Tab-separated table of C-alpha atoms in Angstrom:
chain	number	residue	atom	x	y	z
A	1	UNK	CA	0.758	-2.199	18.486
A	2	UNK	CA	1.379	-0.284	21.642
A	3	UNK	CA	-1.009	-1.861	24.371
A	4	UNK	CA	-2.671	1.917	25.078
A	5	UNK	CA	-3.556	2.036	21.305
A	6	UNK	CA	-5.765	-1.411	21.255
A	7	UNK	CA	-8.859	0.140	23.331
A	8	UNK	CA	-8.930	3.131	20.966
A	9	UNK	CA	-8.363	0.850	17.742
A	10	UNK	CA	-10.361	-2.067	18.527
A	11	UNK	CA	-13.463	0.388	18.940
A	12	UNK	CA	-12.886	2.387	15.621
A	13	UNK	CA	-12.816	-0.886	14.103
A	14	UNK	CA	-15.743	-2.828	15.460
A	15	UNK	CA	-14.012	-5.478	16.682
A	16	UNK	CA	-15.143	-4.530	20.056
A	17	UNK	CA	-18.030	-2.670	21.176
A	18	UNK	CA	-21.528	-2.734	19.456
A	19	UNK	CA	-21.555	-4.406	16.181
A	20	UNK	CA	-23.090	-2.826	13.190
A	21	UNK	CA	-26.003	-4.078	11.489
A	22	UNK	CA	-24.998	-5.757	8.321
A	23	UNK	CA	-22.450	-6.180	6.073
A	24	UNK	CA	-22.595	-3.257	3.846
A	25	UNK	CA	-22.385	-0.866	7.270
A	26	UNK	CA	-19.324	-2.475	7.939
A	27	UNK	CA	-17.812	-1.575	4.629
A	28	UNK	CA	-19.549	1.933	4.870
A	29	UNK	CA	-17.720	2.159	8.352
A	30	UNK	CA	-14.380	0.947	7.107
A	31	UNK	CA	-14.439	2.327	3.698
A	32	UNK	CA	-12.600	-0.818	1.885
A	33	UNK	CA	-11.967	-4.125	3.550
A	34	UNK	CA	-9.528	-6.000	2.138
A	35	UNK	CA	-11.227	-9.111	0.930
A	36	UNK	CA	-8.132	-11.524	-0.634
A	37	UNK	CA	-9.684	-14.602	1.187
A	38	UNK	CA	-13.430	-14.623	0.504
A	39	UNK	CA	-14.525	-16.622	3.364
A	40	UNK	CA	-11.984	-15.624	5.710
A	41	UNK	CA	-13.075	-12.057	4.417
A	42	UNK	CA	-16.594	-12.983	5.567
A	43	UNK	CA	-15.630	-13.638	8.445
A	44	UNK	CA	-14.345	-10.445	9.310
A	45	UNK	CA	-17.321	-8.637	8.190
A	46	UNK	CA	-19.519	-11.477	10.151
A	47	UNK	CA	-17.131	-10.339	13.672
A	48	UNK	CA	-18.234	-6.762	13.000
A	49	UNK	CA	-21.448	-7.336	12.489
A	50	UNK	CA	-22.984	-10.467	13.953
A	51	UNK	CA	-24.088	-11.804	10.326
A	52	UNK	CA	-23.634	-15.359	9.429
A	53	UNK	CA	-21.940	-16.612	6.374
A	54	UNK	CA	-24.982	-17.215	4.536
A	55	UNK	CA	-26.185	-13.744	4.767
A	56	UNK	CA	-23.101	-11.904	3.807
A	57	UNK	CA	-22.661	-13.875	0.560
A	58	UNK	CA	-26.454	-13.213	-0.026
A	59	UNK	CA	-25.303	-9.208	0.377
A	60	UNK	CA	-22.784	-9.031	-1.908
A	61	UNK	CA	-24.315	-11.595	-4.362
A	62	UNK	CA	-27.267	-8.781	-4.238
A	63	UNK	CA	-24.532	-6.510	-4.975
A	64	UNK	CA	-24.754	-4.273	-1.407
A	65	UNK	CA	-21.195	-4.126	-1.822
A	66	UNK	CA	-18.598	-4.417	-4.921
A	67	UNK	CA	-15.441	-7.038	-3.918
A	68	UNK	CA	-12.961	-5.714	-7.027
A	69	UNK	CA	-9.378	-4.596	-6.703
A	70	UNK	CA	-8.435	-1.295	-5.816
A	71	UNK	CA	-6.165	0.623	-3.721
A	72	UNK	CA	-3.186	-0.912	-2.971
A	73	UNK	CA	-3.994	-2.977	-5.122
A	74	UNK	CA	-5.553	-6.331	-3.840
A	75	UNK	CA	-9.111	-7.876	-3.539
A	76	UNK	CA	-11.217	-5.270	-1.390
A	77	UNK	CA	-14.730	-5.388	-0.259
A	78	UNK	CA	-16.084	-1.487	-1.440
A	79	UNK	CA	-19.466	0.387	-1.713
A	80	UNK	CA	-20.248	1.208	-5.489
A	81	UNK	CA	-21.064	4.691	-5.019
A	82	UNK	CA	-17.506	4.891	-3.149
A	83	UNK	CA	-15.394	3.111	-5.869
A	84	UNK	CA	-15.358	5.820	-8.631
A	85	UNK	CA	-13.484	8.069	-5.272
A	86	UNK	CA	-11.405	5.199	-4.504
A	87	UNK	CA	-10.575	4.722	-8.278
A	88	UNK	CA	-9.859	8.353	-8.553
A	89	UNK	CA	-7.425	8.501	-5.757
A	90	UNK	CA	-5.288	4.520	-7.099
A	91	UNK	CA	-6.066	3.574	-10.221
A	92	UNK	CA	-3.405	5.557	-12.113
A	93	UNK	CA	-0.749	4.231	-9.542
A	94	UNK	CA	-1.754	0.874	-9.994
A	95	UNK	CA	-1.975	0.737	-13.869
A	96	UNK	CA	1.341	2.174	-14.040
A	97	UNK	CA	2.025	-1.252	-12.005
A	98	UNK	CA	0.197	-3.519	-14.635
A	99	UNK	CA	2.780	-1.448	-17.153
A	100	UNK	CA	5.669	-2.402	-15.146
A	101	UNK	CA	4.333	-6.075	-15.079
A	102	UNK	CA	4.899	-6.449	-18.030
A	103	UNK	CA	7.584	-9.428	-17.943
A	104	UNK	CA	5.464	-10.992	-15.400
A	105	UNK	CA	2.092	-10.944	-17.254
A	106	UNK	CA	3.782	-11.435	-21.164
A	107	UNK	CA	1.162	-8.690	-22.264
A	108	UNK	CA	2.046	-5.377	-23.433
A	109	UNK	CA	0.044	-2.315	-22.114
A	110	UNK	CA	-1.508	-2.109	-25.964
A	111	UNK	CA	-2.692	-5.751	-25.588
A	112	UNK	CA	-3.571	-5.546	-21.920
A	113	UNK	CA	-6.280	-2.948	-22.649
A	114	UNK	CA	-7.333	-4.503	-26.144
A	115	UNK	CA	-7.988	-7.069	-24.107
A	116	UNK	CA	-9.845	-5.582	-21.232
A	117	UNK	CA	-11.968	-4.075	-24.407
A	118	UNK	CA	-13.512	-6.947	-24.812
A	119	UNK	CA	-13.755	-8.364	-21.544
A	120	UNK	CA	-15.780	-5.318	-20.658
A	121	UNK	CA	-18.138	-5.597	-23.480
A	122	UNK	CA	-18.562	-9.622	-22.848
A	123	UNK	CA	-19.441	-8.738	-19.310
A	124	UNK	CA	-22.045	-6.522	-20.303
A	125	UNK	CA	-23.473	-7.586	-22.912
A	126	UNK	CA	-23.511	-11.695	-21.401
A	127	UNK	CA	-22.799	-11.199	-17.701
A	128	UNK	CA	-22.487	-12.522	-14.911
A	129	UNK	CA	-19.093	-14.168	-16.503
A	130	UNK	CA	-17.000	-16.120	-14.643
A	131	UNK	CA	-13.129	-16.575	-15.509
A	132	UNK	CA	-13.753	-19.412	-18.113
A	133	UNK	CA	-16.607	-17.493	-19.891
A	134	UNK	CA	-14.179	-14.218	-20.078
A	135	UNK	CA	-11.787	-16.613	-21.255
A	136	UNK	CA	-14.245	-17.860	-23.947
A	137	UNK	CA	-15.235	-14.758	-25.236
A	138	UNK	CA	-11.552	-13.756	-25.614
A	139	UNK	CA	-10.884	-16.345	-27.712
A	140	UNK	CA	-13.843	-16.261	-29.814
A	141	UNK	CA	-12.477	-12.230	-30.583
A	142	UNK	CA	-9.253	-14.111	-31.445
A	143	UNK	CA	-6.736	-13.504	-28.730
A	144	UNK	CA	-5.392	-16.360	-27.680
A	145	UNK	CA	-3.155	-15.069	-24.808
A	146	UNK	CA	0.646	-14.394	-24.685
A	147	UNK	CA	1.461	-18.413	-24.676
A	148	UNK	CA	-1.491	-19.315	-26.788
A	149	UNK	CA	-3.572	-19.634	-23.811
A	150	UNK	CA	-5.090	-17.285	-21.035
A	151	UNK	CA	-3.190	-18.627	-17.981
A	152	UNK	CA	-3.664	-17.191	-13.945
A	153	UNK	CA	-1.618	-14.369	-14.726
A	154	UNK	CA	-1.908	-13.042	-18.060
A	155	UNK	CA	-5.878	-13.243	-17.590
A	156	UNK	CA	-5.891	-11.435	-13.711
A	157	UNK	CA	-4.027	-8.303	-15.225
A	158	UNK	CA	-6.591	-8.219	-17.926
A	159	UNK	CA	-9.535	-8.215	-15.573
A	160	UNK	CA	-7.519	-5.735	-12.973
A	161	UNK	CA	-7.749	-3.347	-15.550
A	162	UNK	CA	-11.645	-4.050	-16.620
A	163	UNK	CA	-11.769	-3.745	-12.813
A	164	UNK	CA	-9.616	-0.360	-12.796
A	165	UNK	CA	-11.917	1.548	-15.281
A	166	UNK	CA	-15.216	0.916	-13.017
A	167	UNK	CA	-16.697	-1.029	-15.649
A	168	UNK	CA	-17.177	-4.752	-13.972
A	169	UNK	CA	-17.078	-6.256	-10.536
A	170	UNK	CA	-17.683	-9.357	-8.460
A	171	UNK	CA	-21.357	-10.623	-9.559
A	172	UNK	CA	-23.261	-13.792	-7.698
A	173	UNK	CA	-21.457	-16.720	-7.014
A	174	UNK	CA	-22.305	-19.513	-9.572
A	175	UNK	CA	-21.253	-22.899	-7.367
A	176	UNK	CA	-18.417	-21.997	-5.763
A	177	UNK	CA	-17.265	-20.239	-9.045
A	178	UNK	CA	-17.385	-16.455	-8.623
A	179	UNK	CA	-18.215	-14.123	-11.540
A	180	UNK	CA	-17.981	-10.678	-12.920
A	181	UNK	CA	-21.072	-8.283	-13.852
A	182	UNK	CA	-21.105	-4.387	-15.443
A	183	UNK	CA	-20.884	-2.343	-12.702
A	184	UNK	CA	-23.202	1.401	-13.789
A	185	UNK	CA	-20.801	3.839	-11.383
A	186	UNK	CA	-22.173	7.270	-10.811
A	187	UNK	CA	-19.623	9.727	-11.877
A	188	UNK	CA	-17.337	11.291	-9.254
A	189	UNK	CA	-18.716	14.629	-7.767
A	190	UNK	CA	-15.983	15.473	-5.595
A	191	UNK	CA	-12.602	18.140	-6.565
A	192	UNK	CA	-9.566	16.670	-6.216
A	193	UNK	CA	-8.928	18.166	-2.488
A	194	UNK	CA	-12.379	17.095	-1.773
A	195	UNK	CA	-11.416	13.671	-2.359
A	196	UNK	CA	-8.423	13.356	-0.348
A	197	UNK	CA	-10.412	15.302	2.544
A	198	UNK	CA	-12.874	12.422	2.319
A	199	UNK	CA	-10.750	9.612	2.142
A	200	UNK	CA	-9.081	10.436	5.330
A	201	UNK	CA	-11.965	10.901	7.243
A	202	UNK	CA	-12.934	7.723	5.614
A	203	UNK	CA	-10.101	5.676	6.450
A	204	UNK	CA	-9.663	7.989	10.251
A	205	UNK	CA	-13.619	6.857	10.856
A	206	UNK	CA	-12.906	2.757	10.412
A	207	UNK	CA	-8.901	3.208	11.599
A	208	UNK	CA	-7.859	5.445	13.448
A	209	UNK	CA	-5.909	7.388	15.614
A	210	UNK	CA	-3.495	6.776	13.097
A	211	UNK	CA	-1.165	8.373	11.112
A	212	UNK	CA	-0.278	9.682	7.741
A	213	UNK	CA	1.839	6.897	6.922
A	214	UNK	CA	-0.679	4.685	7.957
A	215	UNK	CA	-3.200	6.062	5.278
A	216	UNK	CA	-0.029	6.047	2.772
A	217	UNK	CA	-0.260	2.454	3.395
A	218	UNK	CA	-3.389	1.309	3.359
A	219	UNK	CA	-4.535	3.948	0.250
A	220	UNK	CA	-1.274	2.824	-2.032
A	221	UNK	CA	-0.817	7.062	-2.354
A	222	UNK	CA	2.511	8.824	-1.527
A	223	UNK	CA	3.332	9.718	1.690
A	224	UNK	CA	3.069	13.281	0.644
A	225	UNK	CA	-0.525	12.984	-0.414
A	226	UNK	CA	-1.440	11.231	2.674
A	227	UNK	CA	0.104	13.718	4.289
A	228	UNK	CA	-2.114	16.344	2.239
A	229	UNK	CA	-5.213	14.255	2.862
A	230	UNK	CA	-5.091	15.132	6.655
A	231	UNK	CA	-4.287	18.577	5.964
A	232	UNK	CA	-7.031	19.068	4.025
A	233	UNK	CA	-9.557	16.521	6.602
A	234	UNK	CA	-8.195	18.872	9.631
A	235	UNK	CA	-8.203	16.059	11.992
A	236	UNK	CA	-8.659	15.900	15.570
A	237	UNK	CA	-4.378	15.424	16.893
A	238	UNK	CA	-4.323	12.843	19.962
A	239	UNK	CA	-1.048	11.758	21.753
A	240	UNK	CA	-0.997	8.023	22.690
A	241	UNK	CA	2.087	6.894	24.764
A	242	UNK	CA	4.022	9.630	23.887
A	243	UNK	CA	3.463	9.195	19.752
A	244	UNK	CA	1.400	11.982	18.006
A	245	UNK	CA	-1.658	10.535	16.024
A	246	UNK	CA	-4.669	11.666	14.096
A	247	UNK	CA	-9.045	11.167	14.673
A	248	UNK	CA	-11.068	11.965	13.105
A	249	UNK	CA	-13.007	15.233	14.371
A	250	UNK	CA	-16.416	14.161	14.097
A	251	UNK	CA	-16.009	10.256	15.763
A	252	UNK	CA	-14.671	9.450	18.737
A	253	UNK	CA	-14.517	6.121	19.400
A	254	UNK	CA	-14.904	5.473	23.233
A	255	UNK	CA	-11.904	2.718	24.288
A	256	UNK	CA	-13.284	-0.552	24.503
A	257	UNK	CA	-12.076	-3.359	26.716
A	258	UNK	CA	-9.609	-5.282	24.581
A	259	UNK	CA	-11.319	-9.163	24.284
A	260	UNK	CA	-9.211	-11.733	26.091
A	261	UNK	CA	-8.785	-13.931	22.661
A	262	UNK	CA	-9.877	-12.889	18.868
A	263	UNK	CA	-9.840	-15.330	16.125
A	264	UNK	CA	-9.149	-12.677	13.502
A	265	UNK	CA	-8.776	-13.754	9.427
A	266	UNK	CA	-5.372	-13.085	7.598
A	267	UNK	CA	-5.295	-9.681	6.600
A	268	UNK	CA	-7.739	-8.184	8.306
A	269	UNK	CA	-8.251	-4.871	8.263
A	270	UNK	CA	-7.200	-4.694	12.036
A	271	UNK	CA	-3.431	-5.341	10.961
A	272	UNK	CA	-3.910	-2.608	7.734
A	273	UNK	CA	-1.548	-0.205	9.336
A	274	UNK	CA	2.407	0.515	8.454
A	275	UNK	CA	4.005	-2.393	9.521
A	276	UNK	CA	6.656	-1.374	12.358
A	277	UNK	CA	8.942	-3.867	13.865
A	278	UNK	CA	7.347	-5.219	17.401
A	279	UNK	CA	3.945	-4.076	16.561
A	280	UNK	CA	2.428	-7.446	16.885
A	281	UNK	CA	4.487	-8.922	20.034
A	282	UNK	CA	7.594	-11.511	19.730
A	283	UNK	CA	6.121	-13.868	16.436
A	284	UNK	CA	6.703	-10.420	14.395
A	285	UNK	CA	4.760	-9.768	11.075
A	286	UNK	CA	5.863	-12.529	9.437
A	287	UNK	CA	3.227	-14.600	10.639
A	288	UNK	CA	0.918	-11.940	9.225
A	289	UNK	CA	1.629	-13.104	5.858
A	290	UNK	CA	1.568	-17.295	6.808
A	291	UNK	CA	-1.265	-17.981	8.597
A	292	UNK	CA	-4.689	-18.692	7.375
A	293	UNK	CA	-6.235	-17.237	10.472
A	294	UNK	CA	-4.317	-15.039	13.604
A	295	UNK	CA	-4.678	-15.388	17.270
A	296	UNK	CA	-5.090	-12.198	19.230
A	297	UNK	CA	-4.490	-12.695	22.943
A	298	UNK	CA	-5.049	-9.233	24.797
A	299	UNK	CA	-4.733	-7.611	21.253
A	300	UNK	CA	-1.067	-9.350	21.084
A	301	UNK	CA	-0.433	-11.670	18.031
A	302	UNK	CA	0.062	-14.845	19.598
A	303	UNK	CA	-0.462	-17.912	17.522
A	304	UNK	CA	-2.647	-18.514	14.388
A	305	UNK	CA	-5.812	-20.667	14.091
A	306	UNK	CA	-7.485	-22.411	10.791
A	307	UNK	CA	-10.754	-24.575	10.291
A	308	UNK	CA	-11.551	-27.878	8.874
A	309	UNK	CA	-15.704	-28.133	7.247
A	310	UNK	CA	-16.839	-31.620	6.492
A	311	UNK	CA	-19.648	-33.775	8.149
A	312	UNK	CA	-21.703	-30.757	8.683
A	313	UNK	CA	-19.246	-29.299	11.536
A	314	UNK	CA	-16.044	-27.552	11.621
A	315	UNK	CA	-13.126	-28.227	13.497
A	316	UNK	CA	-11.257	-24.851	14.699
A	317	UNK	CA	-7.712	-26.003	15.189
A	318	UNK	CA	-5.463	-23.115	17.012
A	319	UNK	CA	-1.740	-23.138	17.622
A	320	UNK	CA	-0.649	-21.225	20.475
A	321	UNK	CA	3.219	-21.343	21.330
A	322	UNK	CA	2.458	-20.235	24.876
A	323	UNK	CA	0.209	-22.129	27.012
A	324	UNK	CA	-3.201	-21.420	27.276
A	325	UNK	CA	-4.310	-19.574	30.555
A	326	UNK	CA	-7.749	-20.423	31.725
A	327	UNK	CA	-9.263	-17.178	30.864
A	328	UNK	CA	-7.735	-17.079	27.300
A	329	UNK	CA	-9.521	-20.876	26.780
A	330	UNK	CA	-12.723	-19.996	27.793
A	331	UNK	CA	-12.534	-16.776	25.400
A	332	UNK	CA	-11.402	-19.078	22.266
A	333	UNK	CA	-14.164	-21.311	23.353
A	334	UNK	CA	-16.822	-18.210	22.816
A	335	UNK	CA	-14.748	-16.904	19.507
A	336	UNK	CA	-15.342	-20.863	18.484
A	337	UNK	CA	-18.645	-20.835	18.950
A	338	UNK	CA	-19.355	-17.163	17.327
A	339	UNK	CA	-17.371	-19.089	14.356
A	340	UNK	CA	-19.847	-22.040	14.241
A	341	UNK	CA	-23.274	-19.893	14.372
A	342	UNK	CA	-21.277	-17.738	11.287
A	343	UNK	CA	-20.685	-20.749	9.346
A	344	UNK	CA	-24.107	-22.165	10.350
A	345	UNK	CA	-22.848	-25.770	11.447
A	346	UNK	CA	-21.863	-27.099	14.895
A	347	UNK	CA	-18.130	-26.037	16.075
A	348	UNK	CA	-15.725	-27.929	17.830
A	349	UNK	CA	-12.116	-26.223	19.547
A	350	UNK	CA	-8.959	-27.993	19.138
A	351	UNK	CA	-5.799	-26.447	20.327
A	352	UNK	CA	-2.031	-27.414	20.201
A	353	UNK	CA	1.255	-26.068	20.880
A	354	UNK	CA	2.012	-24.699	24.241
C-alpha cells in the first residue's frame, strides 16, 4: 500500500483515530467484516472499538450483529437489517458456486437445497442448533449424506445455502460450540440501482479512497457492476501519488498518524483490497494467507505475531525478520497490552527473529 494512502486508510477504517463505541458501530461503519477466525475476528472489532473479548461475544450472542457467509463468500460479521442488501447484491453468484462444487461437496444442487429444507425448518422450529443437532435432524428426515454421513464439507454447503436464503445465522455460543438460529429479515426496500448506490457508499465509508476494483473484490460482483456502483454513488474522485481513487462524498476521513506497530488479525478488513504485487512491503501477500496474526510496522507488513492462553495469561509471541527499533518495541509493548485488557487476562511480549 503506497505509504501516502495509510493516513487516509487507516482513518476510514478505525484503526487509527477515535474508536467507535461498540461492536455493532464497527460493523455499521464497515458494512461486513470478514469474520473467518472468530476470536481473531474479535479482535479486530475490539481494535476499532476499545471493547474487550467478553463484550463482543456478549453482542453478537445478543444478536447486534449476524456472523453468516456472504459476499465473497466467507464468514462475515453483518447487521441483519443490511444482509437481505448484501444477499441481494452475492447470493446468486455464490450459489452458482455451491453448483459448481459439486465434485467437491458430492451433493447435487437438488439435494443441496432438499437439504437446506430441512435444516431451515430444524433451526426454527428447535434452534439455536449447532452443527451436530443440524446433523441430527438431517438424519432423523432420512438423509444420510453423500458417503452415508454428513462430513465438513458436504454439511458447510448445506448450511451456506440455509445461510444464502436469509433464513438462519450464527446464534449464542453453547461452550465453545457455536450455533445457528432463524434469522426474521425485513424484506429489501431498495431498486436494484439503489442497492449498488448504497453498497458503495457503504464499502467507500469503512474503505476507502479506493477503487472500483477494490469494491469488485471485496463485494464478489463483476468489475463492471462495481464499476456501476460508483457511477450510480457519484463519489467524491481524489488523486493519491499520482493514482486516481474514489471517497465517498459525504465522509472525509481526516489522515491519521500511521501507529508505529499494529498487531492486526489475519484477514482483516485493513488488507480487503485487490491484492497488487508490493502492496504490503518485501514479505508480499503470501504471508497474508499464513499467519495467524500480521505485524504492521509504519503500516508496512513486516512480520506476523500469534498468542498462547493458559494459566490465566497470554503469551504474545511476534516474529519480526528485521530487528526491532526501540520505538517499534515500545509500540508492540502498548498493542500487547491493548491485547491483554481485550482478552481480560494479564499479557506478556515475546519477540524473535531479527
Amino acid at each position: 500500500m503506497k505509504a501516502s494512502l495509510l493516513p487516509l486508510r487507516l482513518a476510514s477504517q478505525r484503526l487509527a483515530g477515535n474508536p467507535l463505541p461498540d461492536g455493532a458501530a464497527v460493523v455499521t461503519h464497515l458494512g461486513a467484516v470478514q469474520a473467518q477466525l472468530p476470536e481473531m475476528s474479535l479482535w479486530a472489532l475490539s481494535m476499532r472499538s476499545g471493547r474487550t473479548r467478553a463484550e463482543l461475544s456478549a453482542e453478537l450472542d445478543a444478536g447486534a450483529f449476524v456472523r453468516t457467509h456472504v459476499l465473497r463468500p466467507t464468514w462475515h460479521y453483518v447487521l441483519a437489517d443490511d444482509l437481505p442488501d448484501l444477499l441481494a447484491v452475492s447470493a446468486d453468484r455464490v450459489r452458482r458456486s455451491l453448483d459448481a462444487g459439486e465434485r467437491v461437496s458430492s451433493l447435487s444442487p437438488a439435494a443441496r437445497h432438499a437439504a437446506a429444507d430441512v435444516a431451515v425448518e430444524a433451526v426454527r422450529t428447535h434452534g439455536p442448533l449447532t452443527r451436530a443437532d443440524v446433523v441430527t435432524h438431517l438424519e432423523d428426515a432420512g438423509l444420510h449424506g453423500p458417503t452415508g454421513a454428513w462430513l465438513t464439507t458436504p454439511l458447510a454447503f448445506v448450511l451456506m445455502e440455509a445461510e444464502l436464503r436469509g433464513a438462519i445465522g450464527s446464534g449464542p455460543a453453547r461452550g465453545r460450540q457455536g450455533t445457528y438460529r432463524a434469522l426474521d429479515l425485513p424484506e429489501p426496500d431498495r431498486t436494484p440501482d439503489e442497492r449498488l448506490a448504497w453498497l458503495a457508499r457503504t464499502y467507500l465509508r469503512g474503505h476507502g479512497p479506493a477503487t472500483p476494483q477494490d469494491l469488485a473484490w471485496w463485494a464478489g460482483t463483476t468489475l463492471s457492476t462495481a464499476r456501476r456502483a460508483f457511477r450510480l454513488a457519484d463519489p467524491r474522485p481524489v488523486e493519491v501519488a499520482g493514482v486516481e481513487l474514489f471517497a465517498d462524498a459525504d465522509t472525509a476521513p481526516e489522515p491519521a498518524e500511521v501507529p508505529a506497530a499494529l498487531l492486526i488479525p489475519n484477514y482483516d478488513e485493513v488488507l480487503s483490497y485487490r491484492r497488487d504485487p508490493g502492496d504490503w512491503g518485501p514479505y508480499g501477500t503470501d504471508a497474508v494467507l499464513r499467519a495467524a496474526g500480521l505485524l504492521l510496522v509504519d503500516g508496512a507488513l513486516a512480520g506476523s505475531w500469534k498468542r498462547t492462553e493458559r494459566g490465566g495469561q497470554v503469551t504474545v509471541e511476534v516474529t519480526a525478520p528485521e530487528p526491532v527499533t526501540r520505538r517499534v518495541g515500545a509500540a508492540l509493548e502498548a498493542e500487547v497490552e491493548r491485547f491483554g485488557r481485550f482478552a481480560g487476562v494479564p499479557a506478556e511480549l515475546t519477540v524473535t527473529g531479527g
